[in-house]
Coordinates of C-alpha atoms in Angstrom, one line a residue:
M1 CA -126.9 197.2 227.3
E2 CA -125.2 195.2 223.8
T3 CA -127.5 192.6 222.9
A4 CA -124.8 190.0 221.0
C5 CA -126.8 188.2 218.0
I6 CA -126.1 184.9 216.8
S7 CA -127.2 184.4 213.7
P8 CA -128.4 181.1 212.4
L9 CA -126.9 178.4 211.0
R10 CA -126.6 178.6 207.7
L11 CA -126.0 175.1 205.5
P12 CA -123.7 174.7 202.8
T13 CA -124.2 175.9 199.8
K14 CA -123.6 172.7 196.7
E15 CA -120.4 173.6 195.4
I16 CA -119.4 174.0 199.7
Q17 CA -121.1 170.5 200.0
S18 CA -119.0 168.8 197.7
S19 CA -115.7 170.5 198.6
M20 CA -116.8 169.5 202.1
R21 CA -116.9 165.6 201.5
A22 CA -113.3 165.4 198.8
D23 CA -111.9 167.2 202.6
S24 CA -113.6 164.5 204.8
L25 CA -112.4 162.2 202.4
K26 CA -109.0 162.7 202.1
E27 CA -108.8 163.2 205.2
D28 CA -110.5 160.5 207.2
Q29 CA -109.1 156.9 206.4
T30 CA -110.3 153.6 206.5
L31 CA -108.4 151.2 209.7
P32 CA -108.1 147.7 208.9
G33 CA -108.8 145.5 211.3
Q34 CA -110.6 147.2 212.7
G35 CA -114.2 146.7 211.4
G36 CA -113.8 148.4 208.2
R37 CA -114.6 152.1 211.2
V38 CA -113.6 154.9 210.0
L39 CA -111.3 157.5 211.2
S40 CA -109.7 160.8 210.9
S41 CA -106.3 161.0 210.0
S42 CA -104.7 162.6 213.4
T43 CA -106.8 159.4 215.3
T44 CA -103.8 158.0 217.5
L45 CA -103.5 154.3 218.0
G46 CA -103.2 152.6 221.0
N47 CA -102.7 148.9 220.8
Q48 CA -105.3 147.0 219.4
G49 CA -108.0 145.8 222.4
T50 CA -108.8 149.8 222.3
N51 CA -111.6 151.2 221.3
V52 CA -110.8 153.6 218.5
R53 CA -112.8 157.0 218.1
P54 CA -112.3 159.4 215.9
Q55 CA -111.1 163.2 217.2
S56 CA -113.3 165.1 214.5
A57 CA -116.5 163.7 214.4
V58 CA -118.8 164.5 210.8
A59 CA -122.4 166.2 211.5
I60 CA -125.3 163.1 211.2
G61 CA -127.0 165.6 208.7
S62 CA -124.2 166.6 205.8
P63 CA -124.2 164.6 202.9
V64 CA -120.8 163.1 203.8
F65 CA -122.4 161.1 206.3
R66 CA -124.7 160.1 203.7
D67 CA -122.7 158.9 201.1
R68 CA -120.5 156.9 203.8
G69 CA -123.4 156.4 205.9
N70 CA -124.3 153.7 202.7
S71 CA -121.2 152.1 202.8
F72 CA -121.6 150.9 207.0
S73 CA -122.5 147.7 207.5
E74 CA -125.2 147.0 209.9
D75 CA -123.1 145.6 212.9
E76 CA -121.1 149.1 212.7
R77 CA -124.4 151.2 212.8
R78 CA -124.9 149.7 216.5
P79 CA -124.3 152.4 219.3
H80 CA -120.4 151.2 219.8
S81 CA -121.4 149.4 223.7
Q82 CA -123.5 147.4 221.3
Q83 CA -121.5 146.5 218.5
S84 CA -119.2 143.3 219.2
D85 CA -116.2 142.3 218.5
P86 CA -114.4 142.5 215.8
A87 CA -111.6 139.7 216.1
D88 CA -115.3 137.0 217.1
H89 CA -116.7 139.0 213.2
W90 CA -113.9 138.0 211.6
Q91 CA -113.9 134.4 212.6
M92 CA -117.5 134.5 212.5
S93 CA -117.0 135.1 208.8
P94 CA -118.2 132.8 205.5
K95 CA -114.6 131.4 204.0
V96 CA -114.0 133.0 200.4
Q97 CA -114.4 131.2 198.0
L98 CA -112.2 133.5 194.8
S99 CA -113.2 133.1 191.0
P100 CA -110.4 131.2 189.2
V101 CA -107.3 133.9 187.5
Q102 CA -108.7 133.5 184.0
P103 CA -105.6 135.0 181.6
M104 CA -106.3 137.1 179.7
G105 CA -105.0 135.7 176.2
P106 CA -102.8 132.9 175.5
L107 CA -99.3 132.5 178.3
P108 CA -96.0 133.9 176.6
A109 CA -93.3 131.0 174.9
L110 CA -90.7 130.1 178.0
D111 CA -87.4 131.8 177.0
R112 CA -85.7 128.1 178.4
S113 CA -85.6 124.6 178.5
F114 CA -86.8 122.3 181.3
V115 CA -88.0 118.7 182.0
S116 CA -90.3 117.8 185.6
A117 CA -91.7 114.9 186.5
T118 CA -93.6 116.5 189.2
L119 CA -95.9 118.6 186.3
R120 CA -95.8 116.5 183.9
S121 CA -94.4 118.8 181.4
A122 CA -91.7 119.8 179.2
N123 CA -90.1 122.7 177.2
R124 CA -86.8 122.8 174.8
I125 CA -85.4 126.3 173.3
N126 CA -83.8 125.7 170.1
K127 CA -81.7 128.4 170.6
D128 CA -80.7 128.9 167.2
C129 CA -84.1 128.9 166.1
L130 CA -85.0 131.5 168.6
D131 CA -86.8 134.5 167.7
Y132 CA -84.2 137.2 169.0
G133 CA -87.0 140.5 169.9
L134 CA -84.7 143.1 171.5
P135 CA -86.2 142.8 175.6
K136 CA -87.1 146.6 176.9
R137 CA -84.3 148.8 177.3
E138 CA -84.1 148.5 180.8
S139 CA -83.4 145.3 181.2
L140 CA -81.3 145.4 178.4
G141 CA -78.8 147.8 180.3
K142 CA -78.4 145.8 183.1
R143 CA -77.7 143.0 181.1
L144 CA -74.9 145.3 179.3
H145 CA -74.0 145.9 183.0
R146 CA -74.2 142.7 184.3
N147 CA -71.7 140.7 181.1
L148 CA -69.3 143.0 180.4
S149 CA -66.3 141.8 181.2
D150 CA -64.6 144.6 181.9
S151 CA -67.1 146.2 184.7
R152 CA -64.4 147.9 186.3
L153 CA -64.5 150.3 182.6
L154 CA -68.6 150.8 182.9
E155 CA -67.6 151.8 187.0
S156 CA -65.2 154.7 185.5
M157 CA -68.3 155.5 182.8
G158 CA -71.1 155.8 185.3
S159 CA -70.0 159.8 186.1
D160 CA -70.9 160.5 181.9
S161 CA -74.5 159.2 180.6
A162 CA -74.0 160.1 178.0
S163 CA -71.7 157.8 177.3
V164 CA -72.8 155.2 178.7
T165 CA -76.2 155.5 176.8
S166 CA -74.1 154.9 173.7
L167 CA -72.6 151.8 174.9
R168 CA -75.6 149.9 175.7
S169 CA -77.2 150.9 172.2
N170 CA -74.8 149.0 170.2
Y171 CA -76.9 146.1 172.0
S172 CA -73.7 144.6 172.4
V173 CA -72.4 142.2 175.9
L174 CA -68.4 142.9 174.3
S175 CA -65.8 144.8 176.1
P176 CA -66.7 148.1 175.3
I177 CA -64.0 150.0 173.6
R178 CA -62.9 153.9 173.8
H179 CA -62.8 155.7 170.4
Q180 CA -58.8 156.8 172.3
D181 CA -58.0 153.4 172.6
V182 CA -58.7 153.1 168.6
R183 CA -56.8 156.4 168.3
N184 CA -53.4 155.2 170.1
R185 CA -53.1 151.8 170.0
S186 CA -51.5 150.2 167.0
F187 CA -50.9 146.1 168.8
L188 CA -48.1 146.7 166.8
E189 CA -45.3 147.7 170.0
G190 CA -45.6 147.1 174.1
S191 CA -44.5 148.7 176.4
L192 CA -41.7 147.8 179.0
L193 CA -44.1 146.3 181.1
G194 CA -47.1 145.0 178.6
S195 CA -49.7 148.2 180.1
G196 CA -51.5 148.2 176.4
A197 CA -50.5 145.4 174.2
L198 CA -53.1 143.3 172.9
L199 CA -50.9 141.1 175.4
G200 CA -50.2 142.8 178.5
A201 CA -52.0 143.4 181.9
D202 CA -55.8 144.9 180.4
E203 CA -56.5 142.5 177.6
L204 CA -55.6 139.6 180.2
D205 CA -57.7 140.4 183.0
R206 CA -60.3 141.2 180.8
Y207 CA -60.7 137.3 179.7
F208 CA -59.1 135.4 182.8
P209 CA -59.7 138.2 185.5
E210 CA -57.7 135.0 187.9
R211 CA -55.4 135.1 185.5
R212 CA -56.2 131.1 185.0
V213 CA -56.4 129.4 181.6
G214 CA -57.6 125.6 180.9
V215 CA -56.2 123.1 179.1
Y216 CA -57.3 119.8 178.1
I217 CA -55.0 116.8 178.0
A218 CA -55.6 113.4 176.3
T219 CA -53.4 111.0 174.6
W220 CA -54.3 107.8 173.4
N221 CA -52.8 105.4 171.1
M222 CA -55.2 104.2 168.9
Q223 CA -53.0 100.8 167.7
G224 CA -53.7 101.9 163.8
E225 CA -57.8 100.8 163.8
K226 CA -58.9 102.6 161.2
E227 CA -62.8 102.7 162.2
L228 CA -62.5 105.5 164.6
P229 CA -65.1 105.1 167.3
A230 CA -68.8 106.1 166.0
N231 CA -68.6 108.9 169.0
L232 CA -65.7 111.3 170.0
E233 CA -67.9 112.5 172.8
D234 CA -66.4 110.3 175.2
L235 CA -62.9 111.0 174.6
L236 CA -63.8 115.1 174.7
L237 CA -66.7 116.2 176.4
P238 CA -67.2 113.7 179.3
T239 CA -70.0 113.8 181.0
D240 CA -68.2 114.3 185.3
S241 CA -67.6 117.9 183.7
E242 CA -69.5 120.3 183.2
F243 CA -67.7 123.2 181.7
T244 CA -65.5 123.3 178.2
Q245 CA -61.7 124.2 178.9
D246 CA -60.0 126.6 176.6
F247 CA -57.0 124.0 175.3
Y248 CA -58.1 121.0 174.0
V249 CA -54.5 119.6 173.4
I250 CA -54.8 115.7 171.9
G251 CA -51.9 113.5 171.2
V252 CA -52.4 109.6 169.6
Q253 CA -49.5 106.9 169.8
E254 CA -49.9 104.3 166.3
G255 CA -53.5 106.9 165.0
C256 CA -55.0 105.8 162.3
P257 CA -54.6 105.7 158.5
D258 CA -56.1 108.8 157.5
R259 CA -54.4 111.7 160.2
R260 CA -57.4 114.3 158.0
E261 CA -60.4 112.2 159.1
W262 CA -59.3 112.3 162.3
E263 CA -58.8 115.9 162.8
I264 CA -61.7 116.5 161.3
R265 CA -63.6 114.0 163.7
L266 CA -62.4 116.2 167.0
Q267 CA -63.2 119.3 165.0
E268 CA -66.8 117.7 164.8
T269 CA -67.0 116.8 167.8
L270 CA -65.9 120.2 169.1
G271 CA -68.2 121.8 167.4
P272 CA -68.4 125.7 165.7
Y273 CA -66.5 127.5 169.2
Y274 CA -63.4 125.6 168.7
V275 CA -61.1 126.0 165.9
M276 CA -57.9 123.8 165.3
L277 CA -55.1 126.0 165.8
Y278 CA -52.3 123.9 164.4
A279 CA -51.3 120.4 164.2
A280 CA -48.2 118.1 163.5
S281 CA -47.7 114.6 163.2
H282 CA -44.2 112.3 162.7
G283 CA -44.9 109.3 161.0
V284 CA -48.2 107.6 163.1
L285 CA -47.8 110.5 166.2
Y286 CA -50.3 113.3 165.9
L287 CA -50.6 115.5 167.5
S288 CA -53.9 118.7 167.1
V289 CA -54.2 121.5 169.5
F290 CA -58.1 123.1 169.3
A291 CA -58.6 126.8 171.2
R292 CA -61.3 128.7 172.1
R293 CA -62.0 131.0 168.6
D294 CA -62.0 134.5 170.6
L295 CA -58.7 133.5 172.8
I296 CA -56.8 132.7 168.9
W297 CA -55.9 136.6 168.6
F298 CA -53.8 136.5 171.4
C299 CA -51.8 133.6 170.0
S300 CA -47.8 134.0 168.8
E301 CA -47.2 132.0 165.7
V302 CA -47.2 128.2 166.2
E303 CA -44.1 126.2 165.6
H304 CA -43.3 122.3 166.2
A305 CA -40.4 119.5 165.8
T306 CA -40.6 116.0 165.9
V307 CA -37.3 113.8 167.3
T308 CA -37.2 109.9 166.1
T309 CA -35.8 107.6 169.1
R310 CA -35.5 104.3 166.5
I311 CA -32.2 103.1 164.5
I312 CA -33.7 103.3 161.9
S313 CA -35.0 106.8 161.3
Q314 CA -37.4 105.6 158.2
I315 CA -39.7 103.7 161.0
K316 CA -41.2 106.7 162.3
T317 CA -43.5 104.3 165.1
K318 CA -41.4 105.9 168.1
G319 CA -39.9 109.3 168.9
A320 CA -41.4 112.2 169.4
V321 CA -44.1 115.2 168.3
G322 CA -44.3 118.8 170.2
I323 CA -45.8 122.0 169.6
T324 CA -45.3 125.1 170.9
F325 CA -46.4 128.7 171.2
T326 CA -46.9 131.8 173.4
F327 CA -50.4 132.5 174.7
F328 CA -50.1 136.5 175.7
G329 CA -47.0 136.3 177.7
T330 CA -46.9 132.8 179.1
S331 CA -44.6 130.1 176.6
F332 CA -46.9 126.5 176.6
L333 CA -44.8 123.3 174.8
F334 CA -46.8 120.0 174.3
I335 CA -45.6 116.9 173.5
T336 CA -46.3 113.7 172.8
S337 CA -44.2 110.5 172.7
H338 CA -44.6 107.4 172.1
F339 CA -41.6 104.9 174.1
T340 CA -39.7 101.4 173.1
S341 CA -42.5 99.1 174.6
G342 CA -40.9 95.5 176.1
D343 CA -41.8 94.6 180.1
S344 CA -38.1 95.0 180.9
K345 CA -36.6 97.7 178.5
V346 CA -37.2 100.3 181.4
Y347 CA -33.0 101.7 180.6
E348 CA -34.0 101.9 177.5
R349 CA -37.0 104.1 178.2
V350 CA -34.8 106.6 179.6
L351 CA -32.9 106.2 176.9
D352 CA -35.5 107.7 174.5
Y353 CA -36.5 110.4 177.2
N354 CA -33.1 111.4 177.0
K355 CA -33.1 111.7 173.2
I356 CA -35.6 113.9 172.9
V357 CA -34.8 116.7 175.5
E358 CA -31.4 117.0 174.0
A359 CA -33.4 117.0 170.4
L360 CA -35.7 118.6 170.5
A361 CA -35.8 122.1 168.8
L362 CA -37.9 124.4 169.7
P363 CA -38.2 127.8 170.2
K364 CA -37.1 128.3 166.3
G365 CA -37.9 131.7 166.1
L366 CA -40.0 133.0 169.5
P367 CA -37.8 134.4 171.6
D368 CA -37.2 133.6 175.9
T369 CA -40.1 134.4 178.4
N370 CA -36.9 133.5 180.9
P371 CA -33.2 132.7 179.1
Y372 CA -31.8 132.9 182.2
R373 CA -33.0 129.4 183.4
S374 CA -32.8 127.7 180.2
T375 CA -30.4 124.6 179.9
S376 CA -29.0 123.7 175.9
S377 CA -29.4 120.6 177.7
D378 CA -33.0 119.9 178.2
V379 CA -36.2 121.7 175.4
T380 CA -38.2 121.1 178.7
T381 CA -36.7 124.1 180.7
R382 CA -37.2 126.6 177.7
F383 CA -40.7 126.9 179.2
D384 CA -43.7 127.9 181.1
Q385 CA -45.3 125.9 181.4
V386 CA -44.6 122.3 179.7
F387 CA -46.8 119.5 178.8
W388 CA -45.9 115.6 178.2
F389 CA -48.2 112.7 177.4
G390 CA -47.9 109.6 175.6
D391 CA -47.7 105.7 175.6
F392 CA -44.7 105.2 177.6
N393 CA -45.0 101.7 178.0
F394 CA -43.5 101.5 181.6
R395 CA -45.3 98.3 183.4
L396 CA -46.5 97.5 186.5
S397 CA -42.5 95.3 188.1
K398 CA -45.4 92.4 189.5
D399 CA -47.0 89.2 187.8
R400 CA -50.5 89.0 186.3
A401 CA -52.1 87.1 188.9
E402 CA -50.2 89.2 192.0
V403 CA -51.7 92.5 190.3
E404 CA -54.7 91.1 189.4
N405 CA -55.0 90.5 193.5
A406 CA -53.8 94.0 193.9
M407 CA -56.7 95.8 192.0
T408 CA -59.2 93.5 193.7
R409 CA -58.1 94.7 197.3
T410 CA -58.2 98.1 195.9
V411 CA -61.0 100.1 198.4
G412 CA -62.9 102.8 196.1
R413 CA -60.1 105.4 194.5
D414 CA -56.8 104.2 196.1
M415 CA -54.4 103.1 193.4
S416 CA -51.4 102.8 196.1
P417 CA -51.0 99.0 195.7
L418 CA -50.6 99.1 192.3
V419 CA -48.6 101.9 192.0
E420 CA -45.4 101.6 194.2
H421 CA -44.8 99.1 191.4
D422 CA -45.6 101.1 188.7
Q423 CA -41.5 101.4 186.4
L424 CA -41.9 105.5 185.7
S425 CA -42.9 106.1 189.5
K426 CA -39.9 105.1 190.7
E427 CA -37.4 106.2 188.0
M428 CA -39.0 110.0 188.1
K429 CA -38.4 109.0 192.1
D430 CA -34.6 108.3 191.6
G431 CA -34.5 110.9 188.8
S432 CA -32.9 109.4 186.3
I433 CA -36.2 110.3 184.3
F434 CA -38.7 113.4 183.5
K435 CA -36.5 115.6 186.0
G436 CA -39.5 118.7 186.8
F437 CA -42.0 116.7 186.5
H438 CA -45.4 116.1 188.1
E439 CA -48.3 113.6 187.6
A440 CA -51.3 113.8 189.3
P441 CA -52.9 111.3 191.9
I442 CA -54.1 107.6 190.2
H443 CA -56.9 107.1 190.4
F444 CA -58.4 105.3 187.9
F445 CA -57.6 101.1 186.4
P446 CA -54.4 100.4 184.3
T447 CA -55.0 101.1 180.9
Y448 CA -53.2 99.0 178.8
K449 CA -53.6 95.8 177.8
F450 CA -57.3 94.7 176.8
D451 CA -59.2 92.9 174.8
I452 CA -61.0 95.4 171.9
G453 CA -64.7 95.4 172.4
C454 CA -65.0 94.5 175.7
D455 CA -62.5 95.4 179.9
I456 CA -61.1 92.3 180.2
Y457 CA -57.3 92.4 180.0
D458 CA -55.3 90.6 177.8
T459 CA -56.5 86.9 177.0
T460 CA -53.8 86.3 174.2
S461 CA -51.5 83.5 174.9
K462 CA -48.9 86.3 175.9
Q463 CA -50.9 87.2 178.9
R464 CA -49.6 90.4 179.9
T465 CA -50.1 91.8 183.0
P466 CA -52.5 95.4 183.0
S467 CA -49.9 98.4 183.7
Y468 CA -50.4 102.5 183.4
T469 CA -48.0 102.4 179.8
D470 CA -50.5 106.5 178.6
R471 CA -49.3 108.9 181.1
I472 CA -49.8 113.4 181.4
L473 CA -47.2 115.1 183.1
F474 CA -46.3 118.7 183.5
R475 CA -43.9 120.6 184.8
S476 CA -43.7 124.8 185.7
R477 CA -40.7 127.1 186.1
Q478 CA -43.2 128.7 188.8
A479 CA -44.0 126.5 192.0
D480 CA -47.9 125.8 191.7
D481 CA -48.6 127.3 187.8
I482 CA -50.4 124.2 187.5
K483 CA -53.4 122.6 189.4
A484 CA -54.9 119.5 187.7
I485 CA -58.1 119.4 188.0
M486 CA -59.0 116.3 186.3
Y487 CA -57.0 112.6 185.9
T488 CA -59.3 109.9 184.6
S489 CA -59.1 107.2 181.9
C490 CA -62.3 106.7 179.5
S491 CA -63.5 103.3 179.6
G492 CA -66.5 104.1 177.2
I493 CA -63.9 104.3 173.7
K494 CA -63.3 100.1 173.6
T495 CA -61.4 100.1 169.5
S496 CA -58.0 99.4 171.2
D497 CA -56.0 97.7 173.3
H498 CA -55.7 101.0 175.2
R499 CA -57.4 103.2 177.1
P500 CA -58.0 106.5 176.3
V501 CA -56.0 109.0 179.5
I502 CA -57.7 112.2 180.5
G503 CA -56.8 115.1 182.4
V504 CA -58.0 118.8 182.5
F505 CA -55.5 121.7 184.3
Q506 CA -55.5 125.0 184.9
V507 CA -52.9 127.1 184.5
K508 CA -51.5 130.1 185.1
L509 CA -51.0 133.1 182.5
R510 CA -49.1 136.1 182.9
P511 CA -49.4 139.1 180.6
G512 CA -46.4 140.2 178.3
R513 CA -45.2 142.1 175.1
D514 CA -45.8 142.6 171.9
N515 CA -42.3 141.8 171.0
I516 CA -43.5 137.8 169.5
P517 CA -44.7 137.0 166.0
L518 CA -48.4 137.1 166.4
G519 CA -50.5 134.4 165.4
A520 CA -52.7 137.2 164.1
G521 CA -55.8 134.8 164.1
Q522 CA -54.5 132.3 162.3
F523 CA -56.4 128.6 162.5
D524 CA -57.3 125.5 159.9
R525 CA -60.6 127.3 157.9
S526 CA -61.2 124.6 155.6
L527 CA -61.1 121.8 159.2
Y528 CA -63.7 124.5 160.0
L529 CA -65.9 124.6 158.0
E530 CA -65.9 120.4 156.9
G531 CA -66.0 119.3 161.2
I532 CA -69.8 122.1 161.5
R533 CA -70.8 120.7 157.6
R534 CA -70.5 117.8 159.3
R535 CA -71.8 118.3 162.2
I536 CA -75.3 119.5 161.2
T537 CA -75.7 117.2 158.8
R538 CA -75.3 114.5 161.7
E539 CA -78.3 116.6 163.3
L540 CA -80.6 116.2 160.2
K541 CA -79.9 112.6 159.9
R542 CA -80.4 112.4 163.9
K543 CA -83.8 114.5 163.6
E544 CA -84.8 112.5 160.5
A545 CA -84.7 109.2 161.8
M546 CA -86.8 110.7 164.9
K547 CA -89.2 111.4 163.5
N548 CA -89.7 108.5 161.1
Q549 CA -89.7 106.7 164.2
S550 CA -92.2 108.4 165.6
N551 CA -95.2 108.0 162.5
S552 CA -93.6 105.0 162.3
T553 CA -95.9 103.9 165.7
I554 CA -98.6 105.4 165.0
C555 CA -101.4 102.9 163.3
S556 CA -105.1 103.6 162.5
I557 CA -107.9 101.4 162.7
S558 CA -109.9 101.2 159.9

């Protein structure tokens, strides 16, 4: 009978001990919330209230146990039956006080302006003086993908990583242009539906995904005052509107003697984002069109015409001036006019209207976008979108006392007690004037006649009745093409006996063809430079005045 020999247990060598220690530390993990016990990776956990026991234990005499045992707390070294509940131990532990976090260096500069009364701090960024450091390539690529107006092109290029990398390396948020488009597109000929043309559907959707453009209209009878208001921001940049519009069209009746100075002031107020596309005049009637500088490439050549309604044609105080152009495939007509004055001269004002619609010779060289819906007797039928504004001189057919009583009875912005006596509204309902035109609801008080410099209606001996003489009307070939966003008066400008009237509209656009004479980016360059020069000079003077004022408030005690 053979006897089995059992060799005595040999302790592992240093290399094996080191390997065992490493393997044990890899397999065993510390379970949070269990008093810091060491568990093997194969341990199965039950509910939180059950005791967790490792399936394999490490020999007490091994170096691994000695190393890990040094990290056990006194409570964990006791037998399991004598250990305290980990939850009680957690509750009894004192509150840990963390030391304040100290920045490793100076905090980075903030990249935006803000004002916080709670934090008692403010930060203002002068974007013109920023040091444009390039961000990380990853964040730049994300911003490019988010900001590019033609995101569909990026999506179609998503599988071509080389193309996307080449695109994003330009550090630009402009719409990408393929080499093939540069080779093939001349922008001189368009297809039947305008696809691939400069004024076609692709370009239109790139700049206006909803195919609507913002138009700002302002009309003001300046009463021939030589001195312009110190600030025109209330006229062009009202505080109740957050964003600017794509086109600004300003009509003036009885304008100031220096028309060029008026246009420079408009350019100075609108700033470098806008250029004057065109301007025309008829005596003291001024009409100016400003456009965003990146949109002038999609405008046709601009045409204008004038009409005199006075019997003596040399006196150009009453009449009209019109400007027309095509934007993409949509034709626009803007008319500002000044009708005959007088409370009872309704018939004469209707004659003024009829003469203007028949005699305004537009368009001249521009093609009619829809000749089948045009008539030779009405100029407003030859264009897709028409805005007619000015001093129409229609009055309220009530005496002053009744009008003032109605004004005191108005609730909120409801001006219906006044509008129901308006001569223009009555004539439009009867169909004798402004056929096919519409007007946004009136929610402002009459704009005529004020004492200059205050909000008091006429206190002269004539005691004129307050009236809605200044209006903005519109019509379109397709229903609902023009949507009125805002229609109000500008009460902040008081240098005339009239208050300006402003309106904001969203206008439907349609793609066009390149068979029209393009404006090729033309605008009044000298006016632009002078307006920006004055704007910079004004800002420098303002900063210098603020600096001198701050220095004058510092007093020194010797």
